[in-house]
GROMACS .gro file of N, CA and C in nm:
model
  432
    1PHE      N    1  13.444  13.687  10.328
    1PHE     CA    2  13.309  13.744  10.313
    1PHE      C    3  13.316  13.891  10.263
    2ASP      N    4  13.436  13.941  10.237
    2ASP     CA    5  13.445  14.075  10.189
    2ASP      C    6  13.372  14.099  10.057
    3PHE      N    7  13.377  14.000   9.971
    3PHE     CA    8  13.313  14.018   9.842
    3PHE      C    9  13.162  14.025   9.856
    4ILE      N   10  13.102  13.959   9.958
    4ILE     CA   11  12.959  13.969   9.980
    4ILE      C   12  12.924  14.103  10.037
    5LEU      N   13  13.009  14.149  10.135
    5LEU     CA   14  12.987  14.284  10.191
    5LEU      C   15  12.999  14.391  10.088
    6ALA      N   16  13.093  14.375   9.998
    6ALA     CA   17  13.112  14.475   9.893
    6ALA      C   18  12.995  14.481   9.799
    7ASP      N   19  12.938  14.364   9.767
    7ASP     CA   20  12.820  14.363   9.679
    7ASP      C   21  12.702  14.439   9.737
    8TYR      N   22  12.687  14.428   9.868
    8TYR     CA   23  12.571  14.493   9.934
    8TYR      C   24  12.605  14.630   9.994
    9ASN      N   25  12.727  14.677   9.971
    9ASN     CA   26  12.765  14.808  10.024
    9ASN      C   27  12.748  14.814  10.175
   10LEU      N   28  12.767  14.703  10.246
   10LEU     CA   29  12.752  14.705  10.389
   10LEU      C   30  12.873  14.760  10.459
   11ASP      N   31  12.986  14.767  10.389
   11ASP     CA   32  13.106  14.818  10.451
   11ASP      C   33  13.105  14.968  10.455
   12SER      N   34  13.023  15.036  10.378
   12SER     CA   35  13.019  15.180  10.377
   12SER      C   36  12.895  15.239  10.441
   13ASN      N   37  12.819  15.149  10.512
   13ASN     CA   38  12.693  15.191  10.583
   13ASN      C   39  12.593  15.264  10.492
   14LYS      N   40  12.577  15.217  10.368
   14LYS     CA   41  12.482  15.273  10.278
   14LYS      C   42  12.363  15.176  10.270
   15TYR      N   43  12.287  15.167  10.378
   15TYR     CA   44  12.179  15.071  10.383
   15TYR      C   45  12.065  15.107  10.289
   16GLY      N   46  12.050  15.230  10.255
   16GLY     CA   47  11.947  15.275  10.165
   16GLY      C   48  11.976  15.263  10.016
   17SER      N   49  12.098  15.218   9.984
   17SER     CA   50  12.135  15.211   9.842
   17SER      C   51  12.069  15.092   9.776
   18THR      N   52  12.066  15.094   9.641
   18THR     CA   53  12.001  14.989   9.564
   18THR      C   54  12.079  14.856   9.577
   19PRO      N   55  12.012  14.747   9.578
   19PRO     CA   56  12.079  14.616   9.588
   19PRO      C   57  12.158  14.586   9.463
   20PRO      N   58  12.248  14.495   9.471
   20PRO     CA   59  12.331  14.459   9.358
   20PRO      C   60  12.251  14.398   9.244
   21ASP      N   61  12.311  14.386   9.131
   21ASP     CA   62  12.250  14.321   9.013
   21ASP      C   63  12.208  14.179   9.050
   22VAL      N   64  12.095  14.132   8.998
   22VAL     CA   65  12.046  13.998   9.027
   22VAL      C   66  12.144  13.891   8.986
   23ASN      N   67  12.225  13.914   8.890
   23ASN     CA   68  12.319  13.810   8.843
   23ASN      C   69  12.452  13.814   8.916
   24SER      N   70  12.465  13.898   9.020
   24SER     CA   71  12.591  13.904   9.091
   24SER      C   72  12.624  13.775   9.164
   25PHE      N   73  12.525  13.691   9.191
   25PHE     CA   74  12.553  13.566   9.263
   25PHE      C   75  12.641  13.476   9.175
   26LYS      N   76  12.639  13.494   9.047
   26LYS     CA   77  12.713  13.404   8.958
   26LYS      C   78  12.866  13.419   8.983
   27ARG      N   79  12.910  13.532   9.032
   27ARG     CA   80  13.053  13.552   9.055
   27ARG      C   81  13.106  13.461   9.164
   28PHE      N   82  13.032  13.440   9.269
   28PHE     CA   83  13.086  13.359   9.378
   28PHE      C   84  13.019  13.221   9.393
   29MET      N   85  12.925  13.187   9.307
   29MET     CA   86  12.865  13.056   9.317
   29MET      C   87  12.947  12.945   9.246
   30GLY      N   88  13.024  12.987   9.153
   30GLY     CA   89  13.108  12.885   9.079
   30GLY      C   90  13.024  12.810   8.979
   31LYS      N   91  13.077  12.700   8.928
   31LYS     CA   92  13.011  12.621   8.828
   31LYS      C   93  12.902  12.533   8.893
   32ARG      N   94  12.799  12.512   8.813
   32ARG     CA   95  12.692  12.422   8.858
   32ARG      C   96  12.738  12.278   8.855
   33VAL      N   97  12.683  12.201   8.943
   33VAL     CA   98  12.713  12.058   8.945
   33VAL      C   99  12.628  11.992   8.839
   34SER      N  100  12.692  11.916   8.750
   34SER     CA  101  12.617  11.857   8.639
   34SER      C  102  12.541  11.733   8.688
   35GLU      N  103  12.593  11.665   8.790
   35GLU     CA  104  12.524  11.550   8.840
   35GLU      C  105  12.474  11.582   8.981
   36SER      N  106  12.347  11.563   9.004
   36SER     CA  107  12.291  11.590   9.136
   36SER      C  108  12.202  11.478   9.176
   37LEU      N  109  12.160  11.481   9.300
   37LEU     CA  110  12.075  11.384   9.356
   37LEU      C  111  11.931  11.404   9.305
   38PHE      N  112  11.883  11.312   9.220
   38PHE     CA  113  11.750  11.324   9.168
   38PHE      C  114  11.672  11.200   9.209
   39LEU      N  115  11.564  11.220   9.282
   39LEU     CA  116  11.482  11.108   9.327
   39LEU      C  117  11.358  11.101   9.240
   40THR      N  118  11.338  10.982   9.183
   40THR     CA  119  11.217  10.965   9.099
   40THR      C  120  11.097  10.954   9.193
   41PRO      N  121  10.979  10.985   9.146
   41PRO     CA  122  10.858  10.976   9.228
   41PRO      C  123  10.833  10.832   9.270
   42VAL      N  124  10.769  10.822   9.386
   42VAL     CA  125  10.731  10.694   9.441
   42VAL      C  126  10.600  10.649   9.373
   43SER      N  127  10.595  10.523   9.327
   43SER     CA  128  10.475  10.474   9.261
   43SER      C  129  10.388  10.399   9.363
   44PRO      N  130  10.260  10.384   9.333
   44PRO     CA  131  10.174  10.309   9.422
   44PRO      C  132  10.220  10.161   9.435
   45GLU      N  133  10.282  10.110   9.331
   45GLU     CA  134  10.334   9.971   9.337
   45GLU      C  135  10.449   9.961   9.438
   46GLU      N  136  10.533  10.068   9.445
   46GLU     CA  137  10.640  10.067   9.544
   46GLU      C  138  10.586  10.074   9.687
   47ILE      N  139  10.481  10.151   9.702
   47ILE     CA  140  10.415  10.159   9.832
   47ILE      C  141  10.360  10.020   9.873
   48SER      N  142  10.291   9.954   9.779
   48SER     CA  143  10.239   9.824   9.809
   48SER      C  144  10.346   9.726   9.843
   49LYS      N  145  10.456   9.731   9.767
   49LYS     CA  146  10.568   9.638   9.793
   49LYS      C  147  10.632   9.664   9.928
   50THR      N  148  10.643   9.792   9.964
   50THR     CA  149  10.704   9.828  10.096
   50THR      C  150  10.611   9.780  10.210
   51ILE      N  151  10.481   9.801  10.195
   51ILE     CA  152  10.389   9.755  10.297
   51ILE      C  153  10.388   9.606  10.308
   52SER      N  154  10.393   9.535  10.197
   52SER     CA  155  10.394   9.390  10.198
   52SER      C  156  10.519   9.334  10.269
   53GLY      N  157  10.629   9.403  10.259
   53GLY     CA  158  10.752   9.364  10.319
   53GLY      C  159  10.769   9.397  10.463
   54MET      N  160  10.673   9.473  10.520
   54MET     CA  161  10.685   9.517  10.657
   54MET      C  162  10.658   9.401  10.753
   55LYS      N  163  10.730   9.398  10.863
   55LYS     CA  164  10.703   9.300  10.966
   55LYS      C  165  10.584   9.349  11.047
   56ILE      N  166  10.502   9.254  11.088
   56ILE     CA  167  10.385   9.286  11.167
   56ILE      C  168  10.429   9.297  11.314
   57LYS      N  169  10.474   9.415  11.348
   57LYS     CA  170  10.512   9.445  11.487
   57LYS      C  171  10.439   9.567  11.537
   58LYS      N  172  10.469   9.606  11.657
   58LYS     CA  173  10.398   9.721  11.710
   58LYS      C  174  10.439   9.850  11.640
   59SER      N  175  10.346   9.941  11.638
   59SER     CA  176  10.369  10.073  11.586
   59SER      C  177  10.304  10.171  11.684
   60SER      N  178  10.342  10.298  11.680
   60SER     CA  179  10.287  10.393  11.775
   60SER      C  180  10.150  10.436  11.737
   61ASP      N  181  10.106  10.424  11.610
   61ASP     CA  182   9.973  10.473  11.575
   61ASP      C  183   9.875  10.360  11.554
   62PHE      N  184   9.899  10.267  11.464
   62PHE     CA  185   9.809  10.155  11.446
   62PHE      C  186   9.882  10.038  11.382
   63SER      N  187   9.821   9.926  11.382
   63SER     CA  188   9.885   9.800  11.340
   63SER      C  189   9.919   9.799  11.191
   64PRO      N  190  10.042   9.756  11.159
   64PRO     CA  191  10.077   9.738  11.015
   64PRO      C  192   9.991   9.631  10.950
   65LEU      N  193   9.933   9.538  11.030
   65LEU     CA  194   9.844   9.438  10.975
   65LEU      C  195   9.724   9.501  10.902
   66ILE      N  196   9.673   9.606  10.959
   66ILE     CA  197   9.560   9.681  10.894
   66ILE      C  198   9.607   9.735  10.762
   67LEU      N  199   9.729   9.788  10.756
   67LEU     CA  200   9.781   9.845  10.628
   67LEU      C  201   9.793   9.735  10.526
   68LYS      N  202   9.846   9.617  10.567
   68LYS     CA  203   9.866   9.508  10.475
   68LYS      C  204   9.730   9.460  10.417
   69THR      N  205   9.629   9.461  10.500
   69THR     CA  206   9.500   9.411  10.458
   69THR      C  207   9.434   9.508  10.360
   70PHE      N  208   9.447   9.636  10.383
   70PHE     CA  209   9.374   9.735  10.303
   70PHE      C  210   9.469   9.823  10.212
   71GLN      N  211   9.584   9.771  10.187
   71GLN     CA  212   9.682   9.851  10.104
   71GLN      C  213   9.632   9.887   9.965
   72PRO      N  214   9.555   9.802   9.898
   72PRO     CA  215   9.509   9.842   9.761
   72PRO      C  216   9.418   9.968   9.763
   73MET      N  217   9.353   9.990   9.880
   73MET     CA  218   9.258  10.099   9.887
   73MET      C  219   9.324  10.238   9.898
   74PHE      N  220   9.449  10.242   9.947
   74PHE     CA  221   9.505  10.378   9.965
   74PHE      C  222   9.647  10.386   9.915
   75SER      N  223   9.700  10.292   9.838
   75SER     CA  224   9.836  10.302   9.787
   75SER      C  225   9.852  10.428   9.694
   76ASP      N  226   9.752  10.455   9.614
   76ASP     CA  227   9.759  10.578   9.527
   76ASP      C  228   9.772  10.705   9.608
   77ASP      N  229   9.688  10.720   9.706
   77ASP     CA  230   9.684  10.838   9.789
   77ASP      C  231   9.813  10.853   9.870
   78LEU      N  232   9.860  10.742   9.923
   78LEU     CA  233   9.985  10.745  10.004
   78LEU      C  234  10.106  10.780   9.916
   79ALA      N  235  10.105  10.724   9.794
   79ALA     CA  236  10.214  10.755   9.696
   79ALA      C  237  10.209  10.908   9.668
   80TYR      N  238  10.093  10.962   9.644
   80TYR     CA  239  10.078  11.102   9.614
   80TYR      C  240  10.130  11.188   9.733
   81ALA      N  241  10.090  11.149   9.856
   81ALA     CA  242  10.131  11.226   9.973
   81ALA      C  243  10.284  11.220   9.994
   82LEU      N  244  10.344  11.103   9.974
   82LEU     CA  245  10.491  11.089   9.986
   82LEU      C  246  10.562  11.169   9.882
   83ASN      N  247  10.516  11.169   9.759
   83ASN     CA  248  10.574  11.248   9.654
   83ASN      C  249  10.566  11.396   9.682
   84CYS      N  250  10.454  11.443   9.737
   84CYS     CA  251  10.442  11.584   9.774
   84CYS      C  252  10.547  11.616   9.881
   85CYS      N  253  10.561  11.530   9.979
   85CYS     CA  254  10.660  11.554  10.084
   85CYS      C  255  10.803  11.560  10.026
   86MET      N  256  10.833  11.469   9.937
   86MET     CA  257  10.968  11.468   9.876
   86MET      C  258  10.990  11.590   9.793
   87PHE      N  259  10.889  11.630   9.712
   87PHE     CA  260  10.899  11.746   9.625
   87PHE      C  261  10.919  11.873   9.708
   88ASP      N  262  10.844  11.886   9.816
   88ASP     CA  263  10.852  12.005   9.901
   88ASP      C  264  10.966  12.002  10.000
   89GLY      N  265  11.028  11.883  10.017
   89GLY     CA  266  11.138  11.872  10.113
   89GLY      C  267  11.089  11.879  10.255
   90ILE      N  268  10.970  11.828  10.281
   90ILE     CA  269  10.910  11.836  10.415
   90ILE      C  270  10.880  11.697  10.469
   91PHE      N  271  10.922  11.674  10.589
   91PHE     CA  272  10.887  11.553  10.661
   91PHE      C  273  10.791  11.598  10.771
   92PRO      N  274  10.663  11.557  10.761
   92PRO     CA  275  10.560  11.608  10.856
   92PRO      C  276  10.595  11.589  11.001
   93LYS      N  277  10.566  11.689  11.084
   93LYS     CA  278  10.597  11.679  11.227
   93LYS      C  279  10.533  11.562  11.291
   94GLU      N  280  10.412  11.524  11.247
   94GLU     CA  281  10.340  11.420  11.308
   94GLU      C  282  10.410  11.284  11.289
   95LEU      N  283  10.490  11.274  11.185
   95LEU     CA  284  10.563  11.146  11.164
   95LEU      C  285  10.693  11.141  11.236
   96LYS      N  286  10.730  11.249  11.303
   96LYS     CA  287  10.856  11.253  11.381
   96LYS      C  288  10.838  11.212  11.523
   97VAL      N  289  10.713  11.197  11.566
   97VAL     CA  290  10.683  11.165  11.706
   97VAL      C  291  10.688  11.016  11.727
   98ALA      N  292  10.765  10.975  11.824
   98ALA     CA  293  10.778  10.831  11.854
   98ALA      C  294  10.731  10.807  11.999
   99GLU      N  295  10.676  10.693  12.023
   99GLU     CA  296  10.638  10.652  12.156
   99GLU      C  297  10.759  10.572  12.211
  100VAL      N  298  10.813  10.619  12.320
  100VAL     CA  299  10.932  10.554  12.377
  100VAL      C  300  10.886  10.472  12.500
  101ILE      N  301  10.920  10.339  12.494
  101ILE     CA  302  10.880  10.250  12.603
  101ILE      C  303  11.007  10.183  12.659
  102PRO      N  304  11.009  10.157  12.791
  102PRO     CA  305  11.124  10.090  12.847
  102PRO      C  306  11.108   9.940  12.825
  103LEU      N  307  11.214   9.873  12.782
  103LEU     CA  308  11.220   9.731  12.759
  103LEU      C  309  11.318   9.670  12.859
  104TYR      N  310  11.265   9.579  12.941
  104TYR     CA  311  11.347   9.514  13.045
  104TYR      C  312  11.450   9.422  12.979
  105LYS      N  313  11.577   9.430  13.027
  105LYS     CA  314  11.685   9.347  12.971
  105LYS      C  315  11.704   9.232  13.066
  106GLU      N  316  11.772   9.249  13.175
  106GLU     CA  317  11.800   9.146  13.272
  106GLU      C  318  11.845   9.208  13.405
  107GLY      N  319  11.846   9.132  13.513
  107GLY     CA  320  11.895   9.182  13.639
  107GLY      C  321  11.779   9.230  13.728
  108ASP      N  322  11.813   9.324  13.815
  108ASP     CA  323  11.717   9.375  13.911
  108ASP      C  324  11.605   9.453  13.837
  109ILE      N  325  11.484   9.407  13.852
  109ILE     CA  326  11.370   9.472  13.782
  109ILE      C  327  11.343   9.613  13.828
  110ASN      N  328  11.392   9.649  13.950
  110ASN     CA  329  11.370   9.782  14.007
  110ASN      C  330  11.482   9.880  13.966
  111SER      N  331  11.585   9.839  13.900
  111SER     CA  332  11.694   9.923  13.858
  111SER      C  333  11.671   9.977  13.717
  112LEU      N  334  11.674  10.109  13.701
  112LEU     CA  335  11.657  10.169  13.568
  112LEU      C  336  11.771  10.131  13.469
  113ALA      N  337  11.884  10.094  13.525
  113ALA     CA  338  11.998  10.058  13.436
  113ALA      C  339  11.971   9.930  13.363
  114ASN      N  340  11.872   9.852  13.406
  114ASN     CA  341  11.839   9.724  13.343
  114ASN      C  342  11.729   9.733  13.239
  115TYR      N  343  11.700   9.856  13.195
  115TYR     CA  344  11.598   9.879  13.094
  115TYR      C  345  11.666   9.953  12.977
  116MET      N  346  11.618   9.927  12.859
  116MET     CA  347  11.663  10.005  12.742
  116MET      C  348  11.544  10.068  12.674
  117PRO      N  349  11.558  10.190  12.624
  117PRO     CA  350  11.442  10.257  12.559
  117PRO      C  351  11.424  10.203  12.416
  118ILE      N  352  11.301  10.176  12.384
  118ILE     CA  353  11.260  10.133  12.247
  118ILE      C  354  11.166  10.240  12.195
  119SER      N  355  11.190  10.284  12.074
  119SER     CA  356  11.106  10.387  12.011
  119SER      C  357  11.010  10.316  11.913
  120LEU      N  358  10.881  10.339  11.935
  120LEU     CA  359  10.776  10.287  11.840
  120LEU      C  360  10.743  10.402  11.751
  121LEU      N  361  10.777  10.385  11.621
  121LEU     CA  362  10.756  10.493  11.523
  121LEU      C  363  10.620  10.479  11.455
  122PRO      N  364  10.565  10.589  11.406
  122PRO     CA  365  10.444  10.578  11.327
  122PRO      C  366  10.463  10.494  11.205
  123VAL      N  367  10.368  10.412  11.167
  123VAL     CA  368  10.379  10.322  11.055
  123VAL      C  369  10.400  10.398  10.923
  124PHE      N  370  10.339  10.513  10.908
  124PHE     CA  371  10.360  10.591  10.785
  124PHE      C  372  10.503  10.650  10.776
  125SER      N  373  10.559  10.679  10.892
  125SER     CA  374  10.698  10.721  10.895
  125SER      C  375  10.789  10.610  10.847
  126LYS      N  376  10.762  10.486  10.889
  126LYS     CA  377  10.842  10.371  10.842
  126LYS      C  378  10.829  10.356  10.689
  127ILE      N  379  10.711  10.367  10.638
  127ILE     CA  380  10.691  10.353  10.494
  127ILE      C  381  10.764  10.465  10.419
  128PHE      N  382  10.751  10.584  10.464
  128PHE     CA  383  10.820  10.698  10.401
  128PHE      C  384  10.973  10.674  10.403
  129GLU      N  385  11.027  10.641  10.516
  129GLU     CA  386  11.171  10.621  10.528
  129GLU      C  387  11.220  10.506  10.439
  130LYS      N  388  11.146  10.394  10.434
  130LYS     CA  389  11.192  10.281  10.351
  130LYS      C  390  11.188  10.317  10.202
  131CYS      N  391  11.083  10.385  10.157
  131CYS     CA  392  11.075  10.425  10.020
  131CYS      C  393  11.186  10.523   9.986
  132LEU      N  394  11.213  10.624  10.073
  132LEU     CA  395  11.315  10.717  10.048
  132LEU      C  396  11.454  10.655  10.048
  133GLN      N  397  11.476  10.561  10.138
  133GLN     CA  398  11.606  10.489  10.142
  133GLN      C  399  11.627  10.414  10.013
  134LYS      N  400  11.527  10.346   9.959
  134LYS     CA  401  11.541  10.275   9.835
  134LYS      C  402  11.574  10.370   9.716
  135LYS      N  403  11.509  10.482   9.719
  135LYS     CA  404  11.535  10.588   9.612
  135LYS      C  405  11.678  10.638   9.620
  136LYS      N  406  11.727  10.661   9.741
  136LYS     CA  407  11.863  10.718   9.760
  136LYS      C  408  11.962  10.613   9.716
  137VAL      N  409  11.948  10.488   9.752
  137VAL     CA  410  12.039  10.383   9.712
  137VAL      C  411  12.040  10.363   9.562
  138LEU      N  412  11.925  10.370   9.500
  138LEU     CA  413  11.914  10.357   9.354
  138LEU      C  414  11.985  10.474   9.286
  139CYS      N  415  11.968  10.592   9.340
  139CYS     CA  416  12.035  10.711   9.282
  139CYS      C  417  12.185  10.704   9.297
  140VAL      N  418  12.234  10.663   9.407
  140VAL     CA  419  12.381  10.653   9.431
  140VAL      C  420  12.438  10.542   9.342
  141ASP      N  421  12.368  10.431   9.333
  141ASP     CA  422  12.416  10.323   9.243
  141ASP      C  423  12.424  10.361   9.100
  142THR      N  424  12.326  10.444   9.054
  142THR     CA  425  12.325  10.482   8.907
  142THR      C  426  12.423  10.592   8.880
  143THR      N  427  12.459  10.677   8.977
  143THR     CA  428  12.553  10.787   8.952
  143THR      C  429  12.696  10.754   8.988
  144ALA      N  430  12.717  10.642   9.058
  144ALA     CA  431  12.851  10.609   9.100
  144ALA      C  432  12.929  10.539   8.992
   0.00000   0.00000   0.00000
């Protein structure tokens, strides 16, 4: 880290001195990577296909059956929202919240050891994750 300290004159306690040249980062950054992870935008058709392929199970917010029924009405808006999240690199906090319920396995019903936790995720979180997973696999397959 001596080269970073030298660039900012931190070793000589000159905190008031002018910062280094804007291009000084080029000395220690090295060469750019020519191939990087590039995710193409999610299309409304991909959203519809993802929703159609979902199993109708429980979700923490509302039934995937409602999504399947009304998917043509909001596929465009959902694709736009997911693309904004991917572009900004943000996964909304509301989609990170899961409802955890105990599921009985076998044995004594009064023993906590006979239960396993099951997380019910928001349905939009599932859609986002499935679309992103497909994009990552496609990117890895095309660059490998």
